[in-house]
Short mmCIF file of C-alpha atoms and ligand atoms in Angstrom, two decimals:
data_model
loop_
_atom_site.label_atom_id
_atom_site.label_comp_id
_atom_site.label_asym_id
_atom_site.label_seq_id
_atom_site.Cartn_x
_atom_site.Cartn_y
_atom_site.Cartn_z
CA UNK M 1 59.81 4.45 -47.29
CA UNK M 2 61.54 3.66 -43.96
CA UNK M 3 60.44 6.47 -41.01
CA UNK M 4 63.73 7.90 -41.36
CA UNK M 5 63.88 8.01 -45.18
CA UNK M 6 60.42 10.03 -44.81
CA UNK M 7 61.68 12.09 -42.32
CA UNK M 8 65.13 12.78 -44.52
CA UNK M 9 63.12 13.46 -47.75
CA UNK M 10 60.38 15.59 -45.42
CA UNK M 11 62.99 18.26 -43.94
CA UNK M 12 61.80 21.41 -45.46
CA UNK M 13 63.49 25.17 -44.18
CA UNK M 14 61.22 26.87 -42.28
CA UNK M 15 61.05 31.13 -42.68
CA UNK M 16 57.63 32.26 -40.88
CA UNK M 17 57.45 29.96 -36.81
CA UNK M 18 54.97 30.52 -34.08
CA UNK M 19 56.17 32.49 -30.52
CA UNK M 20 55.54 28.98 -29.17
CA UNK M 21 58.90 27.53 -26.80
CA UNK M 22 60.21 23.84 -27.91
CA UNK M 23 59.31 21.29 -25.66
CA UNK M 24 62.08 20.40 -22.32
CA UNK M 25 61.60 16.79 -23.37
CA UNK M 26 62.09 17.22 -27.17
CA UNK M 27 65.25 20.07 -27.01
CA UNK M 28 66.96 17.78 -25.12
CA UNK M 29 66.44 14.84 -27.74
CA UNK M 30 67.48 16.86 -30.71
CA UNK M 31 70.29 18.42 -28.32
CA UNK M 32 71.58 14.69 -27.74
CA UNK M 33 71.01 13.42 -31.96
CA UNK M 34 73.44 16.76 -32.87
CA UNK M 35 76.17 16.07 -30.42
CA UNK M 36 75.75 11.54 -32.37
CA UNK M 37 76.46 13.24 -35.45
CA UNK M 38 80.00 11.68 -37.26
CA UNK M 39 83.81 13.58 -36.79
CA UNK M 40 86.64 13.28 -37.72
CA UNK M 41 88.61 11.19 -35.71
CA UNK M 42 86.06 10.78 -33.73
CA UNK M 43 87.17 14.64 -32.40
CA UNK M 44 84.30 15.99 -31.74
CA UNK M 45 85.31 19.75 -32.25
CA UNK M 46 82.04 20.62 -32.31
CA UNK M 47 79.65 22.84 -29.24
CA UNK M 48 76.17 23.60 -29.64
CA UNK M 49 74.90 26.36 -27.51
CA UNK M 50 70.91 26.47 -27.51
CA UNK M 51 69.96 29.67 -26.20
CA UNK M 52 66.32 30.09 -25.05
CA UNK M 53 66.22 33.29 -23.42
CA UNK M 54 63.93 35.45 -25.59
CA UNK M 55 66.54 38.51 -25.12
CA UNK M 56 69.75 37.18 -25.30
CA UNK M 57 68.23 35.64 -29.01
CA UNK M 58 67.07 39.16 -29.91
CA UNK M 59 70.36 40.33 -29.38
CA UNK M 60 71.72 37.57 -32.05
CA UNK M 61 69.01 38.14 -34.00
CA UNK M 62 70.02 41.79 -34.17
CA UNK M 63 73.87 40.81 -35.01
CA UNK M 64 73.20 38.54 -37.25
CA UNK M 65 70.84 41.07 -38.85
CA UNK M 66 73.27 43.82 -39.26
CA UNK M 67 76.19 41.46 -40.44
CA UNK M 68 73.48 40.49 -43.12
CA UNK M 69 72.99 44.20 -44.08
CA UNK M 70 69.07 44.45 -43.41
CA UNK M 71 66.74 46.87 -42.93
CA UNK M 72 65.49 47.14 -38.60
CA UNK M 73 62.68 44.82 -39.30
CA UNK M 74 64.09 41.92 -41.14
CA UNK M 75 64.42 38.74 -38.17
CA UNK M 76 67.10 36.82 -39.82
CA UNK M 77 65.47 33.78 -37.21
CA UNK M 78 61.69 34.26 -38.88
CA UNK M 79 60.41 34.65 -35.13
CA UNK M 80 61.63 30.82 -34.02
CA UNK M 81 62.39 30.98 -30.01
CA UNK M 82 64.91 28.75 -30.18
CA UNK M 83 68.34 29.54 -31.37
CA UNK M 84 71.30 26.43 -31.28
CA UNK M 85 74.30 27.49 -32.98
CA UNK M 86 77.31 25.13 -33.64
CA UNK M 87 80.80 26.15 -33.47
CA UNK M 88 83.70 24.26 -34.41
CA UNK M 89 87.24 24.32 -33.03
CA UNK M 90 89.42 25.54 -35.55
CA UNK M 91 93.19 23.94 -34.96
CA UNK M 92 90.81 20.67 -35.87
CA UNK M 93 91.31 19.80 -39.61
CA UNK M 94 87.85 18.26 -39.60
CA UNK M 95 86.31 21.02 -38.36
CA UNK M 96 83.81 22.72 -40.65
CA UNK M 97 82.73 19.40 -41.06
CA UNK M 98 82.29 18.43 -38.89
CA UNK M 99 79.32 21.35 -37.77
CA UNK M 100 77.18 20.95 -40.75
CA UNK M 101 76.76 17.43 -39.92
CA UNK M 102 75.64 18.08 -35.78
CA UNK M 103 73.66 21.05 -38.26
CA UNK M 104 72.66 18.00 -40.10
CA UNK M 105 71.49 16.05 -37.34
CA UNK M 106 69.73 18.38 -35.28
CA UNK M 107 67.57 19.61 -38.37
CA UNK M 108 66.59 16.29 -38.77
CA UNK M 109 66.39 15.55 -35.15
CA UNK M 110 63.77 18.20 -35.50
CA UNK M 111 61.94 16.32 -38.53
CA UNK M 112 61.42 13.84 -36.62
CA UNK M 113 59.81 15.18 -33.61
CA UNK M 114 57.36 17.83 -35.73
CA UNK M 115 59.59 20.62 -34.57
CA UNK M 116 60.03 23.39 -37.86
CA UNK M 117 63.85 24.27 -38.52
CA UNK M 118 65.84 26.18 -40.83
CA UNK M 119 70.11 26.70 -40.59
CA UNK M 120 71.22 30.58 -40.62
CA UNK M 121 73.84 31.72 -42.07
CA UNK M 122 77.30 34.17 -40.56
CA UNK M 123 77.58 33.13 -37.66
CA UNK M 124 81.30 32.97 -38.12
CA UNK M 125 81.06 36.63 -38.30
CA UNK M 126 78.83 37.00 -35.41
CA UNK M 127 81.21 34.70 -33.31
CA UNK M 128 85.07 36.49 -35.31
CA UNK M 129 82.93 40.11 -33.13
CA UNK M 130 83.18 41.31 -29.60
CA UNK M 131 80.06 40.33 -29.64
CA UNK M 132 80.34 36.36 -29.80
CA UNK M 133 83.67 36.64 -28.61
CA UNK M 134 81.75 37.99 -25.28
CA UNK M 135 79.07 35.08 -26.09
CA UNK M 136 82.00 32.32 -25.73
CA UNK M 137 84.53 34.14 -23.02
CA UNK M 138 80.94 33.97 -20.11
CA UNK M 139 80.21 30.47 -20.60
CA UNK M 140 84.07 30.51 -19.99
CA UNK M 141 85.26 29.29 -23.42
CA UNK M 142 89.19 29.47 -24.21
CA UNK M 143 89.45 27.87 -27.77
CA UNK M 144 89.65 28.91 -30.98
CA UNK M 145 85.70 27.86 -32.51
CA UNK M 146 84.98 29.34 -35.38
CA UNK M 147 80.67 30.10 -35.92
CA UNK M 148 79.37 26.81 -38.00
CA UNK M 149 75.57 27.43 -38.49
CA UNK M 150 72.88 28.28 -35.96
CA UNK M 151 69.47 25.60 -35.75
CA UNK M 152 66.79 27.78 -35.86
CA UNK M 153 63.28 25.91 -34.17
CA UNK M 154 60.48 26.53 -33.17
CA UNK M 155 56.69 25.44 -34.50
CA UNK M 156 55.92 25.90 -37.86
CA UNK M 157 52.73 29.19 -38.26
CA UNK M 158 52.79 27.83 -41.89
CA UNK M 159 52.79 24.50 -43.60
CA UNK M 160 56.47 23.43 -45.53
CA UNK M 161 56.35 24.58 -49.29
CA UNK M 162 57.32 21.53 -51.17
CA UNK M 163 61.12 21.26 -52.16
CA UNK M 164 63.02 22.21 -55.57
CA UNK M 165 62.47 19.72 -58.02
CA UNK M 166 65.42 17.33 -57.60
CA UNK M 167 67.94 18.27 -60.21
CA UNK M 168 69.05 16.79 -63.22
CA UNK M 169 72.28 14.34 -63.12
CA UNK M 170 72.79 15.41 -59.19
CA UNK M 171 73.56 11.44 -59.45
CA UNK M 172 76.15 9.58 -61.37
CA UNK M 173 76.51 5.60 -61.56
CA UNK M 174 79.14 3.48 -62.32
C1 LIG G 201 75.54 26.80 -45.27
C2 LIG G 201 73.39 26.91 -45.39
C3 LIG G 201 73.30 28.45 -45.21
C4 LIG G 201 71.95 28.45 -44.67
N1 LIG G 201 71.97 29.84 -44.59
C5 LIG G 201 70.32 30.58 -44.75
C6 LIG G 201 69.64 31.59 -44.68
O1 LIG G 201 71.13 33.16 -43.16
N2 LIG G 201 68.37 32.79 -44.21
C7 LIG G 201 67.66 31.78 -44.95
O2 LIG G 201 66.60 31.94 -44.76
N3 LIG G 201 68.07 30.31 -45.03
C8 LIG G 201 69.37 30.31 -45.31
N4 LIG G 201 69.75 28.34 -45.82
C9 LIG G 201 68.16 26.99 -45.73
C10 LIG G 201 68.42 27.09 -47.17
O3 LIG G 201 67.90 27.69 -47.49
C11 LIG G 201 67.77 26.44 -47.71
O4 LIG G 201 67.82 24.70 -46.82
C12 LIG G 201 67.35 25.31 -49.02
O5 LIG G 201 66.26 27.10 -50.12
C13 LIG G 201 66.90 24.19 -49.12
O6 LIG G 201 65.52 24.46 -48.41
P1 LIG G 201 64.96 23.35 -48.10
O7 LIG G 201 66.00 23.58 -46.16
O8 LIG G 201 63.72 23.31 -47.48
O9 LIG G 201 65.60 21.68 -48.20
C14 LIG G 201 70.78 27.93 -45.48
C15 LIG G 201 70.94 26.97 -45.79
C16 LIG G 201 72.32 26.15 -46.08
C17 LIG G 201 72.80 24.77 -45.95
#
C-alpha cells in the first residue's frame, strides 16, 4: 500500500487531545491542502477560519456545547487547541460538497503529518447565530456563508481506536 492510501485508511477521529499547539509549519501545510480540494466548477466556494487563540477557541466550544445541549463541563472539541472552521458560500450550487471535500483534505493532511483531527458538527447553527455572524463581520466577510464543519486539530493524548468494521455491500461492482 502506498503512503497516501495508508493515510486515508489510518485516519481516525481523535476524542482526547493534548493541549500542545500544532506546529506552525504543519498547520500551514494542512490549511494549504484544504485549499487544494476539488470544488464544483473550480469556484472555490469555501473559506477556512483558523482559530488558534485560546479565548476564541473556548468561546466557540461553549457555543457549540450550548447548541448540542450538553452539560457545562463538556468540551465538544475534546481539548483540541486548534479549530479550523470551514464555511462555504451559499450561492454556489455545490457549496456543501465543496466544503465537505475541504474538510476531508484537512483531516487527511493532518493524519499525514502526525496531527490528530476530528470533524465537529453544528457549524451551520453557530454561523446562523449572532455569535458566528460577529466573527465573520470582524473578519470583514460580508457574503452569505454557511458553516459546514469544524476540523479540530492537535496531538492525540491516547492511541487511535481501531476502525469499525466496514459494512457489507459498501461497494457494488457491475
Ligand atoms: C459530518 C460529520 C459530523 C461529525 N460530527 C461529530 C461531532 O460533532 N462530534 C464527534 O465527536 N464526532 C463527530 N464526527 C466524527 C464521526 O463520529 C466519526 O468520523 C465516525 O465515528 C467514524 O470514525 P473515524 O472518523 O475514526 O473513522 C463527525 C463526522 C462527520 C463526517
